[in-house]
Tab-separated table of C-alpha atoms in Angstrom:
chain	number	residue	atom	x	y	z
A	158	MET	CA	0.000	0.000	0.000
A	159	LYS	CA	1.431	3.383	-0.948
A	160	LEU	CA	0.909	6.422	1.331
A	161	ASN	CA	0.963	9.958	0.076
A	162	SER	CA	2.328	12.908	2.035
A	163	SER	CA	-1.134	13.959	3.180
A	164	HIS	CA	-1.904	10.653	4.986
A	165	PRO	CA	-2.416	11.173	8.814
A	166	ILE	CA	0.108	8.477	9.881
A	167	LEU	CA	2.831	10.029	7.769
A	168	ARG	CA	2.089	13.488	9.100
A	169	ASN	CA	2.331	12.354	12.803
A	170	ARG	CA	5.628	10.561	12.236
A	171	THR	CA	7.105	13.621	10.522
A	172	LEU	CA	5.983	15.857	13.396
A	173	ARG	CA	7.649	13.643	16.030
A	174	ILE	CA	10.925	13.588	14.149
A	175	PHE	CA	10.863	17.359	13.793
A	176	THR	CA	10.234	17.827	17.502
A	177	LEU	CA	13.164	15.575	18.486
A	178	LEU	CA	15.515	17.392	16.120
A	179	THR	CA	14.445	20.732	17.538
A	180	VAL	CA	15.086	19.675	21.163
A	181	ALA	CA	18.512	18.323	20.210
A	182	ALA	CA	19.412	21.555	18.484
A	183	ILE	CA	18.378	23.632	21.504
A	184	MET	CA	20.486	21.484	23.909
A	185	ALA	CA	23.479	21.685	21.555
A	186	ALA	CA	23.110	25.418	21.329
A	187	GLY	CA	22.966	25.744	25.136
A	188	CYS	CA	26.157	23.746	25.600
A	189	SER	CA	28.026	25.678	22.914
A	190	VAL	CA	27.438	29.164	24.362
A	191	PRO	CA	30.679	30.245	26.159
A	192	GLY	CA	30.272	31.130	29.875
A	193	LYS	CA	26.697	29.897	29.945
A	194	ALA	CA	26.200	26.903	32.266
A	195	GLY	CA	23.494	24.512	31.229
A	196	PRO	CA	21.135	22.730	33.629
A	197	ALA	CA	23.396	19.688	33.994
A	198	ALA	CA	26.410	21.839	34.734
A	199	ALA	CA	24.473	23.762	37.405
A	200	GLN	CA	23.555	20.556	39.196
A	201	LEU	CA	27.173	19.343	39.320
A	202	GLN	CA	28.597	22.618	40.619
A	203	PRO	CA	29.932	22.161	44.252
A	204	ARG	CA	28.203	24.047	47.082
A	205	PRO	CA	30.071	27.149	48.324
A	206	LEU	CA	31.836	26.865	51.698
A	207	LYS	CA	30.042	28.291	54.712
A	208	THR	CA	31.171	28.426	58.336
A	209	GLU	CA	29.647	29.424	61.666
A	210	ALA	CA	30.707	29.382	65.306
A	211	ILE	CA	29.835	26.302	67.338
A	212	THR	CA	27.364	27.188	70.122
A	213	LYS	CA	25.158	25.484	72.647
A	214	HIS	CA	21.633	24.410	71.749
A	215	LYS	CA	18.792	22.942	73.773
A	216	ILE	CA	18.964	19.291	72.834
A	217	SER	CA	16.070	18.054	74.965
A	218	THR	CA	13.760	18.793	77.857
A	219	PRO	CA	15.032	17.782	81.338
A	220	ILE	CA	15.140	14.037	81.880
A	221	GLU	CA	12.424	13.049	84.356
A	222	GLN	CA	11.437	10.014	86.361
A	223	VAL	CA	8.393	9.043	88.393
A	224	ALA	CA	8.913	8.940	92.180
A	225	ASP	CA	6.661	7.585	94.909
A	226	VAL	CA	5.727	9.772	97.868
A	227	ALA	CA	6.603	7.803	101.020
A	228	ALA	CA	6.663	8.496	104.753
A	229	GLY	CA	9.928	9.795	106.166
A	230	THR	CA	9.854	7.081	108.816
A	231	VAL	CA	7.306	4.446	109.814
A	232	LEU	CA	7.088	3.399	113.485
A	233	ASP	CA	4.910	0.630	114.856
A	234	VAL	CA	2.373	1.187	117.614
A	235	SER	CA	2.878	-1.796	119.940
A	236	PRO	CA	1.331	-2.128	123.416
A	237	LYS	CA	3.700	-3.060	126.233
A	238	ALA	CA	0.928	-4.103	128.599
A	239	ASN	CA	-1.870	-6.652	128.540
A	240	GLY	CA	-5.529	-5.983	129.222
A	241	GLU	CA	-8.887	-4.737	128.066
A	242	VAL	CA	-9.133	-1.477	126.103
A	243	LEU	CA	-11.188	1.041	128.124
A	244	GLN	CA	-10.903	4.101	125.867
A	245	VAL	CA	-9.818	4.889	122.286
A	246	VAL	CA	-8.611	8.483	121.973
A	247	LYS	CA	-7.379	8.734	118.355
A	248	LYS	CA	-8.749	7.492	115.036
A	249	ARG	CA	-7.130	5.953	111.992
A	250	GLY	CA	-5.932	8.574	109.502
A	251	GLU	CA	-5.689	11.258	112.185
A	252	TYR	CA	-2.508	13.308	112.583
A	253	VAL	CA	-0.920	12.764	115.997
A	254	GLU	CA	1.963	14.341	117.862
A	255	LYS	CA	4.665	12.312	119.573
A	256	GLY	CA	3.465	11.321	123.046
A	257	ASP	CA	-0.257	11.692	122.321
A	258	VAL	CA	-2.338	8.995	124.034
A	259	LEU	CA	-3.892	6.706	121.412
A	260	PHE	CA	-5.863	4.358	123.670
A	261	VAL	CA	-6.068	3.353	127.346
A	262	ILE	CA	-5.868	-0.185	128.800
A	263	ASP	CA	-7.444	-1.283	132.109
A	264	SER	CA	-4.680	-0.616	134.660
A	265	ARG	CA	-6.253	-1.592	138.008
A	266	ASP	CA	-3.821	-4.458	138.614
A	267	ALA	CA	-0.882	-2.214	137.749
A	268	GLU	CA	-2.151	0.507	140.094
A	269	SER	CA	-2.428	-2.040	142.909
A	270	ALA	CA	1.105	-3.257	142.242
A	271	LYS	CA	2.369	0.315	142.338
A	272	ARG	CA	0.626	0.938	145.661
A	273	LYS	CA	2.228	-2.170	147.133
A	274	SER	CA	5.605	-1.009	145.918
A	275	GLU	CA	5.077	2.373	147.545
A	276	LEU	CA	4.272	0.711	150.892
A	277	SER	CA	7.299	-1.583	150.615
A	278	LEU	CA	9.532	1.376	149.905
A	279	ARG	CA	8.148	3.337	152.838
A	280	SER	CA	8.756	0.418	155.192
A	281	ALA	CA	12.271	-0.089	153.882
A	282	GLN	CA	13.035	3.607	154.233
A	283	GLU	CA	11.810	3.615	157.825
A	284	SER	CA	13.955	0.586	158.644
A	285	LEU	CA	16.922	2.245	157.000
A	286	GLN	CA	16.380	5.456	158.948
A	287	LYS	CA	16.238	3.539	162.244
A	288	ALA	CA	19.379	1.611	161.341
A	289	GLN	CA	21.180	4.817	160.463
A	290	ASP	CA	20.135	6.405	163.771
A	291	ASP	CA	21.260	3.313	165.676
A	292	LYS	CA	24.577	3.393	163.880
A	293	VAL	CA	25.134	7.007	164.849
A	294	ASN	CA	24.222	6.334	168.483
A	295	ASN	CA	26.361	3.212	168.640
A	296	ARG	CA	29.367	5.076	167.301
A	297	LYS	CA	28.832	7.817	169.851
A	298	ASP	CA	28.816	5.212	172.640
A	299	LEU	CA	31.994	3.651	171.303
A	300	ALA	CA	33.673	7.023	170.985
A	301	ASP	CA	32.663	7.882	174.580
A	302	ALA	CA	34.065	4.572	175.779
A	303	VAL	CA	37.363	5.371	174.055
A	304	THR	CA	37.432	8.774	175.764
A	305	ARG	CA	36.713	7.258	179.186
A	306	SER	CA	39.366	4.580	178.752
A	307	GLN	CA	41.887	7.199	177.724
A	308	VAL	CA	41.141	9.196	180.898
A	309	THR	CA	41.374	6.062	183.040
A	310	TYR	CA	44.681	5.150	181.440
A	311	LYS	CA	46.043	8.638	182.001
A	312	ASN	CA	45.008	8.605	185.684
A	313	ALA	CA	46.551	5.174	186.181
A	314	GLN	CA	49.794	6.410	184.659
A	315	GLN	CA	49.876	9.367	187.028
A	316	GLU	CA	49.154	7.143	190.086
A	317	TYR	CA	51.870	4.702	189.047
A	318	ASN	CA	54.405	7.504	188.733
A	319	LYS	CA	53.449	8.805	192.194
A	320	MET	CA	53.826	5.305	193.677
A	321	ARG	CA	57.294	4.993	192.270
A	322	ASN	CA	58.301	8.323	193.817
A	323	ASP	CA	56.770	7.319	197.166
A	324	PHE	CA	58.589	3.976	197.011
A	325	ASP	CA	61.900	5.773	196.509
A	326	ALA	CA	61.048	7.888	199.588
A	327	GLY	CA	60.187	4.759	201.560
A	328	LEU	CA	56.542	5.677	201.911
A	329	VAL	CA	55.032	2.675	200.101
A	330	THR	CA	55.955	-0.922	199.618
A	331	GLN	CA	57.008	-2.726	196.455
A	332	HIS	CA	53.721	-4.566	196.445
A	333	GLN	CA	51.827	-1.295	196.214
A	334	VAL	CA	54.007	-0.219	193.297
A	335	ASP	CA	53.329	-3.494	191.518
A	336	GLN	CA	49.600	-3.050	192.035
A	337	ALA	CA	49.755	0.452	190.496
A	338	LYS	CA	51.668	-0.993	187.524
A	339	GLN	CA	48.980	-3.633	187.048
A	340	THR	CA	46.307	-0.944	187.086
A	341	VAL	CA	48.157	0.932	184.318
A	342	ASP	CA	48.378	-2.201	182.202
A	343	ASN	CA	44.680	-2.944	182.625
A	344	ALA	CA	43.760	0.634	181.685
A	345	LYS	CA	45.942	0.399	178.616
A	346	MET	CA	44.267	-2.832	177.527
A	347	SER	CA	40.816	-1.351	178.090
A	348	MET	CA	41.724	1.761	176.077
A	349	ASP	CA	43.106	-0.320	173.196
A	350	SER	CA	39.970	-2.479	173.187
A	351	SER	CA	37.689	0.548	173.044
A	352	GLN	CA	39.729	2.062	170.223
A	353	ASN	CA	39.651	-1.193	168.247
A	354	LYS	CA	35.884	-1.429	168.592
A	355	LEU	CA	35.507	2.147	167.296
A	356	THR	CA	37.842	1.459	164.376
A	357	ALA	CA	35.996	-1.745	163.484
A	358	ASN	CA	32.691	0.110	163.590
A	359	ASP	CA	33.993	2.822	161.268
A	360	ASN	CA	35.450	0.283	158.829
A	361	SER	CA	32.279	-1.785	158.523
A	362	ASN	CA	28.825	-0.993	157.100
A	363	THR	CA	26.485	-2.592	159.546
A	364	ILE	CA	23.405	-1.392	157.662
A	365	ALA	CA	24.420	-2.494	154.138
A	366	SER	CA	21.711	-5.129	153.913
A	367	ILE	CA	19.052	-2.665	155.014
A	368	GLU	CA	20.268	-0.130	152.438
A	369	THR	CA	20.034	-2.851	149.772
A	370	GLN	CA	16.460	-3.602	150.801
A	371	ALA	CA	15.533	0.069	150.563
A	372	GLU	CA	17.149	0.453	147.126
A	373	THR	CA	15.392	-2.683	145.870
A	374	ALA	CA	12.077	-1.301	147.055
A	375	ARG	CA	12.771	1.979	145.261
A	376	LEU	CA	13.592	0.177	141.997
A	377	SER	CA	10.437	-1.895	142.323
A	378	LEU	CA	8.420	1.282	142.627
A	379	ASP	CA	10.121	2.729	139.539
A	380	ASP	CA	9.264	-0.429	137.611
A	381	ALA	CA	5.667	-0.288	138.801
A	382	THR	CA	5.417	3.384	137.778
A	383	ARG	CA	6.754	2.679	134.293
A	384	SER	CA	4.535	-0.334	133.953
A	385	LEU	CA	1.513	1.752	134.874
A	386	ASP	CA	2.494	4.315	132.243
A	387	ASN	CA	2.402	1.542	129.607
A	388	TYR	CA	-1.357	1.240	130.088
A	389	SER	CA	-1.729	4.559	128.237
A	390	VAL	CA	-0.470	3.635	124.758
A	391	LYS	CA	1.147	6.710	123.156
A	392	ALA	CA	2.264	7.749	119.668
A	393	PRO	CA	5.958	6.868	119.132
A	394	SER	CA	6.402	9.875	116.812
A	395	SER	CA	4.507	12.657	115.075
A	396	GLY	CA	2.677	11.655	111.911
A	397	VAL	CA	-0.420	10.046	110.449
A	398	LEU	CA	-1.935	7.133	112.375
A	399	THR	CA	-2.504	4.224	109.959
A	400	ASP	CA	-3.461	0.523	110.164
A	401	PHE	CA	-5.168	1.307	113.478
A	402	ASN	CA	-8.352	-0.631	114.294
A	403	VAL	CA	-8.398	-0.810	118.115
A	404	VAL	CA	-11.898	-0.694	119.670
A	405	VAL	CA	-13.211	-0.426	123.237
A	406	GLY	CA	-13.576	-3.828	124.881
A	407	GLN	CA	-10.830	-5.407	122.812
A	408	THR	CA	-8.109	-7.309	124.669
A	409	VAL	CA	-4.583	-6.418	123.618
A	410	SER	CA	-1.273	-7.967	124.605
A	411	ALA	CA	2.381	-7.171	124.194
A	412	ALA	CA	2.996	-10.585	122.645
A	413	ALA	CA	0.494	-9.936	119.837
A	414	GLY	CA	2.683	-7.212	118.326
A	415	LYS	CA	1.718	-3.985	116.587
A	416	VAL	CA	-1.809	-2.603	116.495
A	417	GLY	CA	-1.038	0.332	114.170
A	418	GLN	CA	1.614	2.534	112.610
A	419	VAL	CA	2.577	6.187	112.708
A	420	GLN	CA	3.925	7.462	109.372
A	421	GLN	CA	6.066	10.560	109.670
A	422	ILE	CA	5.183	13.019	106.902
A	423	ASP	CA	7.286	16.031	107.879
A	424	PRO	CA	9.717	15.711	106.286
A	425	ILE	CA	8.384	13.291	103.689
A	426	LYS	CA	10.305	11.273	101.072
A	427	LEU	CA	10.247	11.025	97.299
A	428	LYS	CA	11.633	7.602	96.427
A	429	THR	CA	12.538	6.104	93.044
A	430	GLU	CA	14.854	3.535	91.465
A	431	LEU	CA	17.459	4.714	88.932
A	432	SER	CA	18.924	2.840	86.004
A	433	GLU	CA	22.699	2.934	85.657
A	434	SER	CA	22.554	5.666	83.002
A	435	ASN	CA	20.211	7.830	85.068
A	436	TYR	CA	22.362	7.214	88.136
A	437	GLN	CA	25.250	8.914	86.322
A	438	LEU	CA	23.043	11.981	85.775
A	439	VAL	CA	22.355	12.342	89.507
A	440	GLN	CA	25.721	11.369	90.981
A	441	GLY	CA	27.435	14.280	92.733
A	442	LYS	CA	24.308	16.444	92.967
A	443	LYS	CA	22.887	17.662	96.279
A	444	GLU	CA	19.331	18.518	95.234
A	445	LEU	CA	16.857	17.927	92.404
A	446	VAL	CA	13.727	19.612	91.036
A	447	TYR	CA	10.376	17.892	91.601
A	448	TYR	CA	6.736	18.699	90.854
A	449	ASN	CA	3.226	17.322	90.992
A	450	PRO	CA	2.182	16.145	87.508
A	451	ASP	CA	-1.226	17.698	88.197
A	452	SER	CA	0.480	21.090	88.614
A	453	PRO	CA	3.542	20.996	86.329
A	454	ASP	CA	4.101	24.751	86.581
A	455	LYS	CA	4.670	24.594	90.347
A	456	LYS	CA	8.181	23.221	90.776
A	457	ALA	CA	10.427	23.078	93.829
A	458	THR	CA	13.783	21.658	94.830
A	459	ALA	CA	14.442	18.936	97.381
A	460	LYS	CA	17.607	17.725	99.079
A	461	ILE	CA	18.983	14.309	98.142
A	462	SER	CA	18.871	12.426	101.442
A	463	TYR	CA	20.094	9.090	100.081
A	464	LEU	CA	21.655	7.779	96.886
A	465	ALA	CA	22.640	4.120	96.960
A	466	PRO	CA	26.382	3.736	96.315
A	467	LEU	CA	25.888	0.228	94.910
A	468	MET	CA	23.429	-1.294	92.482
A	469	SER	CA	20.831	-3.636	93.934
A	470	SER	CA	21.628	-7.214	92.996
A	471	THR	CA	17.923	-8.036	92.609
A	472	THR	CA	16.506	-4.976	90.820
A	473	LYS	CA	19.747	-3.846	89.098
A	474	THR	CA	18.887	-0.263	90.070
A	475	PHE	CA	20.117	2.456	92.427
A	476	THR	CA	17.763	3.758	95.140
A	477	LEU	CA	17.271	7.545	95.229
A	478	GLU	CA	15.487	9.345	98.073
A	479	LEU	CA	14.670	13.055	98.340
A	480	GLU	CA	13.712	14.744	101.608
A	481	VAL	CA	10.862	17.254	101.225
A	482	PRO	CA	9.682	19.610	104.022
A	483	ASN	CA	5.955	19.080	104.547
A	484	ALA	CA	4.896	21.322	107.415
A	485	ASP	CA	1.458	21.891	105.870
A	486	HIS	CA	0.970	18.106	105.407
A	487	LEU	CA	-0.182	18.568	101.814
A	488	LEU	CA	1.996	15.711	100.566
A	489	GLN	CA	0.597	12.323	101.520
A	490	PRO	CA	2.140	8.846	101.113
A	491	GLY	CA	0.838	6.955	98.097
A	492	LYS	CA	0.971	9.823	95.599
A	493	ARG	CA	3.376	10.040	92.670
A	494	PHE	CA	5.514	13.016	91.690
A	495	MET	CA	7.962	13.725	88.896
A	496	VAL	CA	11.660	14.216	89.632
A	497	GLN	CA	13.907	16.008	87.135
A	498	LEU	CA	17.256	14.265	86.937
A	499	THR	CA	18.672	17.075	84.773
A	500	THR	CA	18.008	20.814	84.543
A	501	ASP	CA	17.213	23.102	81.610
A	502	MET	CA	20.777	24.393	81.844
A	503	GLU	CA	22.202	20.874	81.563
A	504	GLU	CA	20.153	20.291	78.410
A	505	GLN	CA	21.945	23.254	76.764
A	506	VAL	CA	24.767	21.289	75.110
A	507	THR	CA	27.398	21.746	72.419
A	508	ALA	CA	25.686	20.771	69.164
A	509	VAL	CA	26.329	21.035	65.415
A	510	PRO	CA	24.015	20.920	62.383
A	511	THR	CA	23.473	17.351	61.283
A	512	LEU	CA	24.232	18.367	57.671
A	513	SER	CA	27.758	19.417	58.702
A	514	ILE	CA	28.639	15.872	59.813
A	515	ILE	CA	30.646	13.581	57.510
A	516	ARG	CA	30.042	9.871	58.046
A	517	GLU	CA	32.659	7.339	57.046
A	518	GLU	CA	31.564	3.807	57.929
A	519	SER	CA	31.166	3.821	61.751
A	520	ASP	CA	33.154	7.052	62.300
A	521	THR	CA	31.889	10.645	62.184
A	522	PHE	CA	33.852	13.801	61.355
A	523	VAL	CA	33.437	17.544	60.926
A	524	PHE	CA	35.678	20.248	59.458
A	525	VAL	CA	36.718	23.220	61.616
A	526	GLU	CA	39.019	26.161	61.037
A	527	GLN	CA	42.380	25.624	62.732
A	528	GLY	CA	44.580	28.652	62.147
A	529	ASP	CA	44.779	29.090	58.353
A	530	LEU	CA	43.813	25.470	57.679
A	531	TYR	CA	40.665	23.390	57.562
A	532	GLN	CA	41.076	20.510	59.997
A	533	LYS	CA	39.121	17.274	59.860
A	534	ARG	CA	38.047	16.283	63.379
A	535	LYS	CA	36.668	12.991	64.590
A	536	VAL	CA	33.689	13.616	66.847
A	537	LYS	CA	31.636	11.572	69.294
A	538	LEU	CA	27.947	12.270	68.860
A	539	GLY	CA	25.011	12.152	71.249
A	540	ARG	CA	21.343	13.020	71.035
A	541	ILE	CA	19.546	14.589	68.075
A	542	ASN	CA	16.989	17.365	68.229
A	543	GLY	CA	15.688	18.558	64.860
A	544	GLU	CA	18.538	19.801	62.689
A	545	PHE	CA	21.142	19.688	65.486
A	546	GLN	CA	23.064	16.799	67.063
A	547	GLU	CA	24.899	16.819	70.390
A	548	VAL	CA	28.704	16.544	70.266
A	549	LEU	CA	30.135	14.738	73.275
A	550	ASP	CA	33.771	15.014	72.262
A	551	GLY	CA	35.912	16.430	69.441
A	552	VAL	CA	34.990	20.126	69.244
A	553	LYS	CA	34.225	22.943	71.652
A	554	ASP	CA	32.107	26.066	71.752
A	555	GLY	CA	33.356	29.019	69.705
A	556	GLU	CA	35.291	27.059	67.094
A	557	LYS	CA	34.486	27.806	63.462
A	558	LEU	CA	32.605	24.901	61.916
A	559	VAL	CA	32.179	24.268	58.198
A	560	ILE	CA	28.446	23.794	57.774
A	561	ALA	CA	28.296	23.701	53.933
A	562	GLY	CA	30.719	22.494	51.271
A	563	GLN	CA	32.659	20.299	53.708
A	564	ASN	CA	32.549	17.323	51.338
A	565	THR	CA	34.896	19.153	48.923
A	566	LEU	CA	37.579	19.677	51.594
A	567	LYS	CA	40.652	17.704	52.465
A	568	ASP	CA	42.251	17.634	55.885
A	569	GLY	CA	44.912	20.363	56.138
A	570	GLN	CA	43.886	22.446	53.116
A	571	LYS	CA	44.498	26.168	53.428
A	572	ILE	CA	41.575	28.444	53.998
A	573	GLU	CA	42.474	31.140	51.433
A	574	THR	CA	42.990	28.731	48.524
A	575	ILE	CA	39.792	26.901	49.269
A	576	GLY	CA	38.027	30.207	49.583
A	577	ALA	CA	39.296	31.260	46.151
A	578	GLN	CA	38.192	28.000	44.562
A	579	SER	CA	34.777	28.250	46.131
A	580	GLN	CA	34.007	31.660	44.581
A	581	PRO	CA	31.635	31.069	41.645
A	582	THR	CA	32.476	32.779	38.310
A	583	THR	CA	29.749	34.583	36.424
A	584	THR	CA	29.470	35.621	32.781
A	585	PRO	CA	26.891	38.060	31.389
A	586	ALA	CA	24.048	36.206	29.798
A	587	ALA	CA	23.998	36.168	25.986
A	588	LYS	CA	21.477	38.468	24.406
């Protein structure tokens, strides 16, 4: 079949060929114009170098962790006496002060025992007083006997001396002198005996057993007084009375153990368990920020009262406790608060644009200005926030960082030559 030039198929084929030739001519003309970069050339042209100073950026919000509100201390309420409950003074959930009476136990037997102890003590004291008086009187008698024997001995000495003089004068016989000498010896023996009795009395405590009886009676009374005090069961500390279900008529005993607890809530604790990484964030700090998640705008600081030095072998965590003043008793055990392990200031870190980082296998680098050279630095990276990434090591604030065109650089190239190469050349467009 023969087609003429006016056939539709022939006309469409001719039009397509003409269009392709026209496009080829235009592209050839664009490439042949001196100084005029075509579209392909524009895409292959390297980006111009651009630098900026490294600064700090907020990489994240403060790292937080949930903490339980717990009592500062928890003390058991345990009766020390046995008996029937006659009166309940405080209720469960009520705030009590240390020493407040919580409930009263029937104390009639204890009161009777105390009364008996008082009577025993009085009797022992009276016996002791009589013994002390007798001791004083007995010593006085012994001392008087010593004095009398001393006088007798002195008189006998004088009489003996006189007899000797009279014997020399021939006025008395030898027998009379011997009798006077015997009288002196007897007086001396009597004086020595009296003195020995006085010394023995002074060196001995003849009322020791009676003193012991009196002291024992006094201790028994003290015990009875303390025992009677145990029948009024008191709060061991200030705080909230919990787990307390004592009722009138109930029989309690010391052997049964606790009948309630007092939870100290001023100060109160915030307690949480830290992972090893979070432990590093807290270590060395003295206080942390905390807040109620229901009121996130109201934040306060609390002192770190305890930070476990060793990881728990069971939980693999570190215990952290904060001490919070709670004079108004608004914080109650059982609630949960948020604790900030870092501050807003700590989240301001040295960071660089992610597009300035060169990645080579597992290593990361950036280019910085070092004198008149561009230096390639290996960096250790941290967290990412938007277009910035934290730099943990490798660069510091204030250094000039290449943020564009770094892929065209080589380590150690001079700044001025690179700057000259990076300047784009322009040619007036052809008219």
